[in-house]
PDB file of N, CA and C in Angstrom:
ATOM      1  N   MET A  25      -5.417  16.080 -19.847  1.00  0.00           N
ATOM      2  CA  MET A  25      -4.047  15.750 -19.994  1.00  0.00           C
ATOM      3  C   MET A  25      -3.653  14.934 -19.135  1.00  0.00           C
ATOM      4  N   SER A  26      -3.001  14.068 -19.637  1.00  0.00           N
ATOM      5  CA  SER A  26      -2.326  12.665 -19.038  1.00  0.00           C
ATOM      6  C   SER A  26      -1.272  13.072 -17.770  1.00  0.00           C
ATOM      7  N   PHE A  27      -1.007  12.161 -16.706  1.00  0.00           N
ATOM      8  CA  PHE A  27      -0.289  12.161 -15.801  1.00  0.00           C
ATOM      9  C   PHE A  27       1.153  12.434 -16.386  1.00  0.00           C
ATOM     10  N   LYS A  28       1.576  11.944 -17.530  1.00  0.00           N
ATOM     11  CA  LYS A  28       2.968  11.899 -18.172  1.00  0.00           C
ATOM     12  C   LYS A  28       3.182  13.361 -18.864  1.00  0.00           C
ATOM     13  N   GLU A  29       1.839  14.008 -19.468  1.00  0.00           N
ATOM     14  CA  GLU A  29       2.023  15.387 -19.682  1.00  0.00           C
ATOM     15  C   GLU A  29       2.293  16.076 -18.640  1.00  0.00           C
ATOM     16  N   LEU A  30       1.441  16.026 -17.388  1.00  0.00           N
ATOM     17  CA  LEU A  30       1.472  17.048 -16.524  1.00  0.00           C
ATOM     18  C   LEU A  30       3.117  16.863 -15.654  1.00  0.00           C
ATOM     19  N   ILE A  31       3.415  15.869 -15.779  1.00  0.00           N
ATOM     20  CA  ILE A  31       4.915  15.550 -14.859  1.00  0.00           C
ATOM     21  C   ILE A  31       5.953  16.101 -16.070  1.00  0.00           C
ATOM     22  N   LYS A  32       5.722  15.892 -17.463  1.00  0.00           N
ATOM     23  CA  LYS A  32       6.656  16.673 -18.251  1.00  0.00           C
ATOM     24  C   LYS A  32       6.770  18.115 -18.001  1.00  0.00           C
ATOM     25  N   ALA A  33       5.624  18.746 -18.113  1.00  0.00           N
ATOM     26  CA  ALA A  33       5.376  20.180 -18.001  1.00  0.00           C
ATOM     27  C   ALA A  33       6.039  20.533 -16.563  1.00  0.00           C
ATOM     28  N   GLU A  34       5.908  19.681 -15.533  1.00  0.00           N
ATOM     29  CA  GLU A  34       6.413  20.245 -14.406  1.00  0.00           C
ATOM     30  C   GLU A  34       7.893  20.119 -14.251  1.00  0.00           C
ATOM     31  N   LEU A  35       8.481  19.229 -15.123  1.00  0.00           N
ATOM     32  CA  LEU A  35       9.916  18.818 -15.172  1.00  0.00           C
ATOM     33  C   LEU A  35      10.632  20.119 -15.774  1.00  0.00           C
ATOM     34  N   GLU A  36       9.870  20.640 -16.577  1.00  0.00           N
ATOM     35  CA  GLU A  36      10.390  22.029 -17.428  1.00  0.00           C
ATOM     36  C   GLU A  36      10.739  23.154 -16.476  1.00  0.00           C
ATOM     37  N   LEU A  37      10.030  23.211 -15.292  1.00  0.00           N
ATOM     38  CA  LEU A  37      10.057  23.991 -14.131  1.00  0.00           C
ATOM     39  C   LEU A  37      11.236  23.838 -13.221  1.00  0.00           C
ATOM     40  N   ILE A  38      12.001  22.692 -13.378  1.00  0.00           N
ATOM     41  CA  ILE A  38      12.773  22.155 -12.270  1.00  0.00           C
ATOM     42  C   ILE A  38      14.368  22.910 -12.774  1.00  0.00           C
ATOM     43  N   PRO A  39      14.960  23.458 -11.785  1.00  0.00           N
ATOM     44  CA  PRO A  39      16.243  23.880 -12.194  1.00  0.00           C
ATOM     45  C   PRO A  39      17.099  22.553 -12.786  1.00  0.00           C
ATOM     46  N   GLU A  40      18.172  22.533 -13.546  1.00  0.00           N
ATOM     47  CA  GLU A  40      18.922  21.606 -13.989  1.00  0.00           C
ATOM     48  C   GLU A  40      19.601  21.033 -12.964  1.00  0.00           C
ATOM     49  N   GLN A  41      20.196  21.534 -11.768  1.00  0.00           N
ATOM     50  CA  GLN A  41      20.765  20.882 -10.994  1.00  0.00           C
ATOM     51  C   GLN A  41      20.089  20.158  -9.856  1.00  0.00           C
ATOM     52  N   GLU A  42      18.722  20.308  -9.929  1.00  0.00           N
ATOM     53  CA  GLU A  42      17.834  19.538  -9.025  1.00  0.00           C
ATOM     54  C   GLU A  42      17.474  18.504  -9.991  1.00  0.00           C
ATOM     55  N   LEU A  43      17.686  18.276 -11.076  1.00  0.00           N
ATOM     56  CA  LEU A  43      16.992  17.079 -11.848  1.00  0.00           C
ATOM     57  C   LEU A  43      17.924  15.770 -11.583  1.00  0.00           C
ATOM     58  N   GLN A  44      19.037  15.716 -11.305  1.00  0.00           N
ATOM     59  CA  GLN A  44      19.908  14.540 -10.722  1.00  0.00           C
ATOM     60  C   GLN A  44      19.021  14.105  -9.325  1.00  0.00           C
ATOM     61  N   LYS A  45      18.807  14.665  -8.464  1.00  0.00           N
ATOM     62  CA  LYS A  45      17.851  14.173  -7.450  1.00  0.00           C
ATOM     63  C   LYS A  45      16.700  13.553  -7.675  1.00  0.00           C
ATOM     64  N   LEU A  46      15.979  14.340  -8.598  1.00  0.00           N
ATOM     65  CA  LEU A  46      14.665  13.875  -8.864  1.00  0.00           C
ATOM     66  C   LEU A  46      14.674  12.363  -9.796  1.00  0.00           C
ATOM     67  N   TYR A  47      15.824  12.213 -10.541  1.00  0.00           N
ATOM     68  CA  TYR A  47      16.152  11.046 -11.567  1.00  0.00           C
ATOM     69  C   TYR A  47      16.642  10.082 -10.332  1.00  0.00           C
ATOM     70  N   ASP A  48      17.414  10.379  -9.358  1.00  0.00           N
ATOM     71  CA  ASP A  48      17.778   9.326  -8.523  1.00  0.00           C
ATOM     72  C   ASP A  48      16.322   8.564  -7.783  1.00  0.00           C
ATOM     73  N   ILE A  49      15.579   9.198  -7.165  1.00  0.00           N
ATOM     74  CA  ILE A  49      14.316   9.255  -6.578  1.00  0.00           C
ATOM     75  C   ILE A  49      13.350   8.100  -7.801  1.00  0.00           C
ATOM     76  N   ILE A  50      13.321   8.578  -8.844  1.00  0.00           N
ATOM     77  CA  ILE A  50      12.531   8.024  -9.822  1.00  0.00           C
ATOM     78  C   ILE A  50      13.251   6.651 -10.187  1.00  0.00           C
ATOM     79  N   LYS A  51      14.521   6.498 -10.410  1.00  0.00           N
ATOM     80  CA  LYS A  51      15.155   5.411 -10.833  1.00  0.00           C
ATOM     81  C   LYS A  51      15.084   4.459  -9.651  1.00  0.00           C
ATOM     82  N   ASP A  52      15.310   4.634  -8.487  1.00  0.00           N
ATOM     83  CA  ASP A  52      15.139   3.774  -7.429  1.00  0.00           C
ATOM     84  C   ASP A  52      13.562   3.431  -6.663  1.00  0.00           C
ATOM     85  N   TRP A  53      12.739   4.334  -7.393  1.00  0.00           N
ATOM     86  CA  TRP A  53      11.379   4.015  -7.088  1.00  0.00           C
ATOM     87  C   TRP A  53      10.825   2.487  -6.944  1.00  0.00           C
ATOM     88  N   PRO A  54      10.864   1.818  -7.941  1.00  0.00           N
ATOM     89  CA  PRO A  54      10.504   0.319  -7.881  1.00  0.00           C
ATOM     90  C   PRO A  54      11.074  -0.381  -6.779  1.00  0.00           C
ATOM     91  N   LYS A  55      12.366  -0.301  -6.577  1.00  0.00           N
ATOM     92  CA  LYS A  55      13.190  -1.178  -5.655  1.00  0.00           C
ATOM     93  C   LYS A  55      12.580  -0.632  -3.932  1.00  0.00           C
ATOM     94  N   HIS A  56      12.360   0.783  -3.866  1.00  0.00           N
ATOM     95  CA  HIS A  56      11.852   1.351  -2.554  1.00  0.00           C
ATOM     96  C   HIS A  56      10.439   0.920  -2.451  1.00  0.00           C
ATOM     97  N   ASN A  57       9.748   0.735  -3.521  1.00  0.00           N
ATOM     98  CA  ASN A  57       8.195   0.561  -3.470  1.00  0.00           C
ATOM     99  C   ASN A  57       8.062  -1.160  -2.781  1.00  0.00           C
ATOM    100  N   GLN A  58       8.998  -2.027  -3.599  1.00  0.00           N
ATOM    101  CA  GLN A  58       9.160  -3.293  -3.239  1.00  0.00           C
ATOM    102  C   GLN A  58       9.388  -3.597  -1.741  1.00  0.00           C
ATOM    103  N   GLU A  59      10.484  -2.869  -1.285  1.00  0.00           N
ATOM    104  CA  GLU A  59      11.036  -2.868   0.114  1.00  0.00           C
ATOM    105  C   GLU A  59       9.786  -2.409   1.065  1.00  0.00           C
ATOM    106  N   TYR A  60       8.880  -1.293   0.851  1.00  0.00           N
ATOM    107  CA  TYR A  60       7.888  -0.853   1.354  1.00  0.00           C
ATOM    108  C   TYR A  60       6.733  -1.984   1.632  1.00  0.00           C
ATOM    109  N   GLN A  61       6.580  -2.393   0.391  1.00  0.00           N
ATOM    110  CA  GLN A  61       5.628  -3.903   0.337  1.00  0.00           C
ATOM    111  C   GLN A  61       6.096  -4.875   1.180  1.00  0.00           C
ATOM    112  N   ASP A  62       7.199  -5.434   1.178  1.00  0.00           N
ATOM    113  CA  ASP A  62       7.751  -6.485   2.104  1.00  0.00           C
ATOM    114  C   ASP A  62       7.734  -5.951   3.596  1.00  0.00           C
ATOM    115  N   ASP A  63       7.995  -4.706   3.657  1.00  0.00           N
ATOM    116  CA  ASP A  63       8.136  -4.185   5.013  1.00  0.00           C
ATOM    117  C   ASP A  63       6.644  -4.325   5.654  1.00  0.00           C
ATOM    118  N   LEU A  64       5.366  -3.785   4.802  1.00  0.00           N
ATOM    119  CA  LEU A  64       4.310  -4.172   5.446  1.00  0.00           C
ATOM    120  C   LEU A  64       3.962  -5.497   5.462  1.00  0.00           C
ATOM    121  N   GLY A  65       4.134  -6.280   4.549  1.00  0.00           N
ATOM    122  CA  GLY A  65       4.000  -7.835   4.868  1.00  0.00           C
ATOM    123  C   GLY A  65       4.482  -8.371   6.154  1.00  0.00           C
ATOM    124  N   ALA A  66       5.748  -7.891   6.380  1.00  0.00           N
ATOM    125  CA  ALA A  66       6.275  -8.369   7.873  1.00  0.00           C
ATOM    126  C   ALA A  66       5.656  -7.806   8.901  1.00  0.00           C
ATOM    127  N   LEU A  67       5.323  -6.404   8.929  1.00  0.00           N
ATOM    128  CA  LEU A  67       4.315  -5.826   9.812  1.00  0.00           C
ATOM    129  C   LEU A  67       3.098  -6.492  10.153  1.00  0.00           C
ATOM    130  N   LEU A  68       2.423  -6.932   9.027  1.00  0.00           N
ATOM    131  CA  LEU A  68       0.934  -7.524   9.123  1.00  0.00           C
ATOM    132  C   LEU A  68       1.358  -9.173   9.666  1.00  0.00           C
ATOM    133  N   ALA A  69       2.480  -9.737   9.179  1.00  0.00           N
ATOM    134  CA  ALA A  69       2.569 -11.092   9.800  1.00  0.00           C
ATOM    135  C   ALA A  69       3.030 -10.941  11.269  1.00  0.00           C
ATOM    136  N   ASN A  70       3.594  -9.708  11.722  1.00  0.00           N
ATOM    137  CA  ASN A  70       3.828  -9.903  13.184  1.00  0.00           C
ATOM    138  C   ASN A  70       2.686  -9.632  14.144  1.00  0.00           C
ATOM    139  N   CYS A  71       1.669  -8.821  13.449  1.00  0.00           N
ATOM    140  CA  CYS A  71       0.458  -8.725  14.191  1.00  0.00           C
ATOM    141  C   CYS A  71      -0.490  -9.558  14.055  1.00  0.00           C
ATOM    142  N   GLU A  72      -0.236 -11.018  13.389  1.00  0.00           N
ATOM    143  CA  GLU A  72      -1.014 -11.947  13.206  1.00  0.00           C
ATOM    144  C   GLU A  72      -1.328 -12.718  14.574  1.00  0.00           C
ATOM    145  N   MET A  73      -2.535 -13.077  14.721  1.00  0.00           N
ATOM    146  CA  MET A  73      -2.633 -13.705  16.313  1.00  0.00           C
ATOM    147  C   MET A  73      -3.736 -14.934  16.063  1.00  0.00           C
ATOM    148  N   SER A  74      -3.508 -15.754  16.821  1.00  0.00           N
ATOM    149  CA  SER A  74      -4.586 -17.019  16.758  1.00  0.00           C
ATOM    150  C   SER A  74      -5.629 -16.762  17.534  1.00  0.00           C
ATOM    151  N   THR A  75      -6.994 -16.633  17.277  1.00  0.00           N
ATOM    152  CA  THR A  75      -8.283 -16.408  17.923  1.00  0.00           C
ATOM    153  C   THR A  75      -9.040 -17.583  18.127  1.00  0.00           C
ATOM    154  N   GLY A  76      -8.363 -18.871  17.201  1.00  0.00           N
ATOM    155  CA  GLY A  76      -9.295 -19.967  17.376  1.00  0.00           C
ATOM    156  C   GLY A  76     -10.864 -19.806  16.886  1.00  0.00           C
ATOM    157  N   ILE A  77     -11.045 -18.714  16.183  1.00  0.00           N
ATOM    158  CA  ILE A  77     -12.029 -18.387  15.319  1.00  0.00           C
ATOM    159  C   ILE A  77     -11.927 -18.407  13.877  1.00  0.00           C
ATOM    160  N   ALA A  78     -12.122 -19.823  12.812  1.00  0.00           N
ATOM    161  CA  ALA A  78     -11.978 -20.048  11.827  1.00  0.00           C
ATOM    162  C   ALA A  78     -12.406 -18.985  10.923  1.00  0.00           C
ATOM    163  N   ASP A  79     -13.821 -18.195  10.942  1.00  0.00           N
ATOM    164  CA  ASP A  79     -14.446 -17.626  10.169  1.00  0.00           C
ATOM    165  C   ASP A  79     -14.304 -15.937  10.633  1.00  0.00           C
ATOM    166  N   LEU A  80     -13.718 -15.740  11.358  1.00  0.00           N
ATOM    167  CA  LEU A  80     -13.508 -14.458  12.049  1.00  0.00           C
ATOM    168  C   LEU A  80     -13.516 -13.344  10.782  1.00  0.00           C
ATOM    169  N   SER A  81     -12.834 -13.154   9.749  1.00  0.00           N
ATOM    170  CA  SER A  81     -12.674 -12.126   9.143  1.00  0.00           C
ATOM    171  C   SER A  81     -14.000 -12.054   8.366  1.00  0.00           C
ATOM    172  N   TYR A  82     -14.573 -13.474   8.055  1.00  0.00           N
ATOM    173  CA  TYR A  82     -15.924 -13.326   7.210  1.00  0.00           C
ATOM    174  C   TYR A  82     -17.113 -12.882   7.908  1.00  0.00           C
ATOM    175  N   GLN A  83     -17.164 -13.409   9.095  1.00  0.00           N
ATOM    176  CA  GLN A  83     -18.126 -13.280  10.367  1.00  0.00           C
ATOM    177  C   GLN A  83     -17.961 -11.836  11.303  1.00  0.00           C
ATOM    178  N   HIS A  84     -16.976 -11.004  10.825  1.00  0.00           N
ATOM    179  CA  HIS A  84     -16.747 -10.050  11.798  1.00  0.00           C
ATOM    180  C   HIS A  84     -17.777  -9.246  12.227  1.00  0.00           C
ATOM    181  N   ASP A  85     -18.844  -8.691  11.807  1.00  0.00           N
ATOM    182  CA  ASP A  85     -20.004  -8.041  12.345  1.00  0.00           C
ATOM    183  C   ASP A  85     -20.544  -9.036  13.144  1.00  0.00           C
ATOM    184  N   HIS A  86     -20.670 -10.102  13.180  1.00  0.00           N
ATOM    185  CA  HIS A  86     -21.234 -11.103  14.027  1.00  0.00           C
ATOM    186  C   HIS A  86     -20.523 -10.987  15.188  1.00  0.00           C
ATOM    187  N   TYR A  87     -19.387 -10.886  15.332  1.00  0.00           N
ATOM    188  CA  TYR A  87     -18.326 -11.196  16.544  1.00  0.00           C
ATOM    189  C   TYR A  87     -18.131  -9.616  17.370  1.00  0.00           C
ATOM    190  N   LEU A  88     -18.202  -8.708  16.370  1.00  0.00           N
ATOM    191  CA  LEU A  88     -18.157  -7.411  17.095  1.00  0.00           C
ATOM    192  C   LEU A  88     -19.196  -6.554  17.390  1.00  0.00           C
ATOM    193  N   HIS A  89     -20.300  -6.668  16.620  1.00  0.00           N
ATOM    194  CA  HIS A  89     -21.573  -6.236  16.734  1.00  0.00           C
ATOM    195  C   HIS A  89     -22.855  -7.009  17.151  1.00  0.00           C
ATOM    196  N   GLY A  90     -22.553  -8.341  16.932  1.00  0.00           N
ATOM    197  CA  GLY A  90     -23.686  -9.146  17.643  1.00  0.00           C
ATOM    198  C   GLY A  90     -24.619  -9.290  16.516  1.00  0.00           C
ATOM    199  N   THR A  91     -24.414  -9.122  15.314  1.00  0.00           N
ATOM    200  CA  THR A  91     -25.525  -9.134  14.250  1.00  0.00           C
ATOM    201  C   THR A  91     -25.408 -10.813  13.868  1.00  0.00           C
ATOM    202  N   PRO A  92     -26.564 -11.425  12.905  1.00  0.00           N
ATOM    203  CA  PRO A  92     -26.684 -12.598  12.880  1.00  0.00           C
ATOM    204  C   PRO A  92     -25.344 -12.926  11.808  1.00  0.00           C
ATOM    205  N   LYS A  93     -24.985 -14.247  12.057  1.00  0.00           N
ATOM    206  CA  LYS A  93     -23.890 -14.717  11.244  1.00  0.00           C
ATOM    207  C   LYS A  93     -24.453 -14.613   9.842  1.00  0.00           C
ATOM    208  N   ARG A  94     -23.744 -14.537   8.839  1.00  0.00           N
ATOM    209  CA  ARG A  94     -23.865 -14.282   7.634  1.00  0.00           C
ATOM    210  C   ARG A  94     -23.812 -15.796   6.765  1.00  0.00           C
ATOM    211  N   GLU A  95     -24.602 -15.930   5.755  1.00  0.00           N
ATOM    212  CA  GLU A  95     -24.723 -17.535   5.295  1.00  0.00           C
ATOM    213  C   GLU A  95     -23.211 -17.426   4.262  1.00  0.00           C
ATOM    214  N   ILE A  96     -22.728 -18.667   4.596  1.00  0.00           N
ATOM    215  CA  ILE A  96     -21.233 -18.946   3.791  1.00  0.00           C
ATOM    216  C   ILE A  96     -21.743 -19.442   2.492  1.00  0.00           C
ATOM    217  N   GLU A  97     -21.153 -18.601   1.611  1.00  0.00           N
ATOM    218  CA  GLU A  97     -21.567 -18.615   0.103  1.00  0.00           C
ATOM    219  C   GLU A  97     -20.722 -19.951  -0.508  1.00  0.00           C
TER     220      GLU A  97
END
């Protein structure tokens, strides 16, 4: 059974007066989803710091655990 079919089956169980609330949530979902992504992007940008290490993310095992540096591909 697909997710759409599962959702349709569940919709049949929801009282009519509650469907307006659900509709409002579904209708606004793309807008809220974009807002959450924007908020996450802003949070990550605020957490950014300059370490002076250009290859930190690629060589994180070396800097955190002392393993040999990986060859750059």
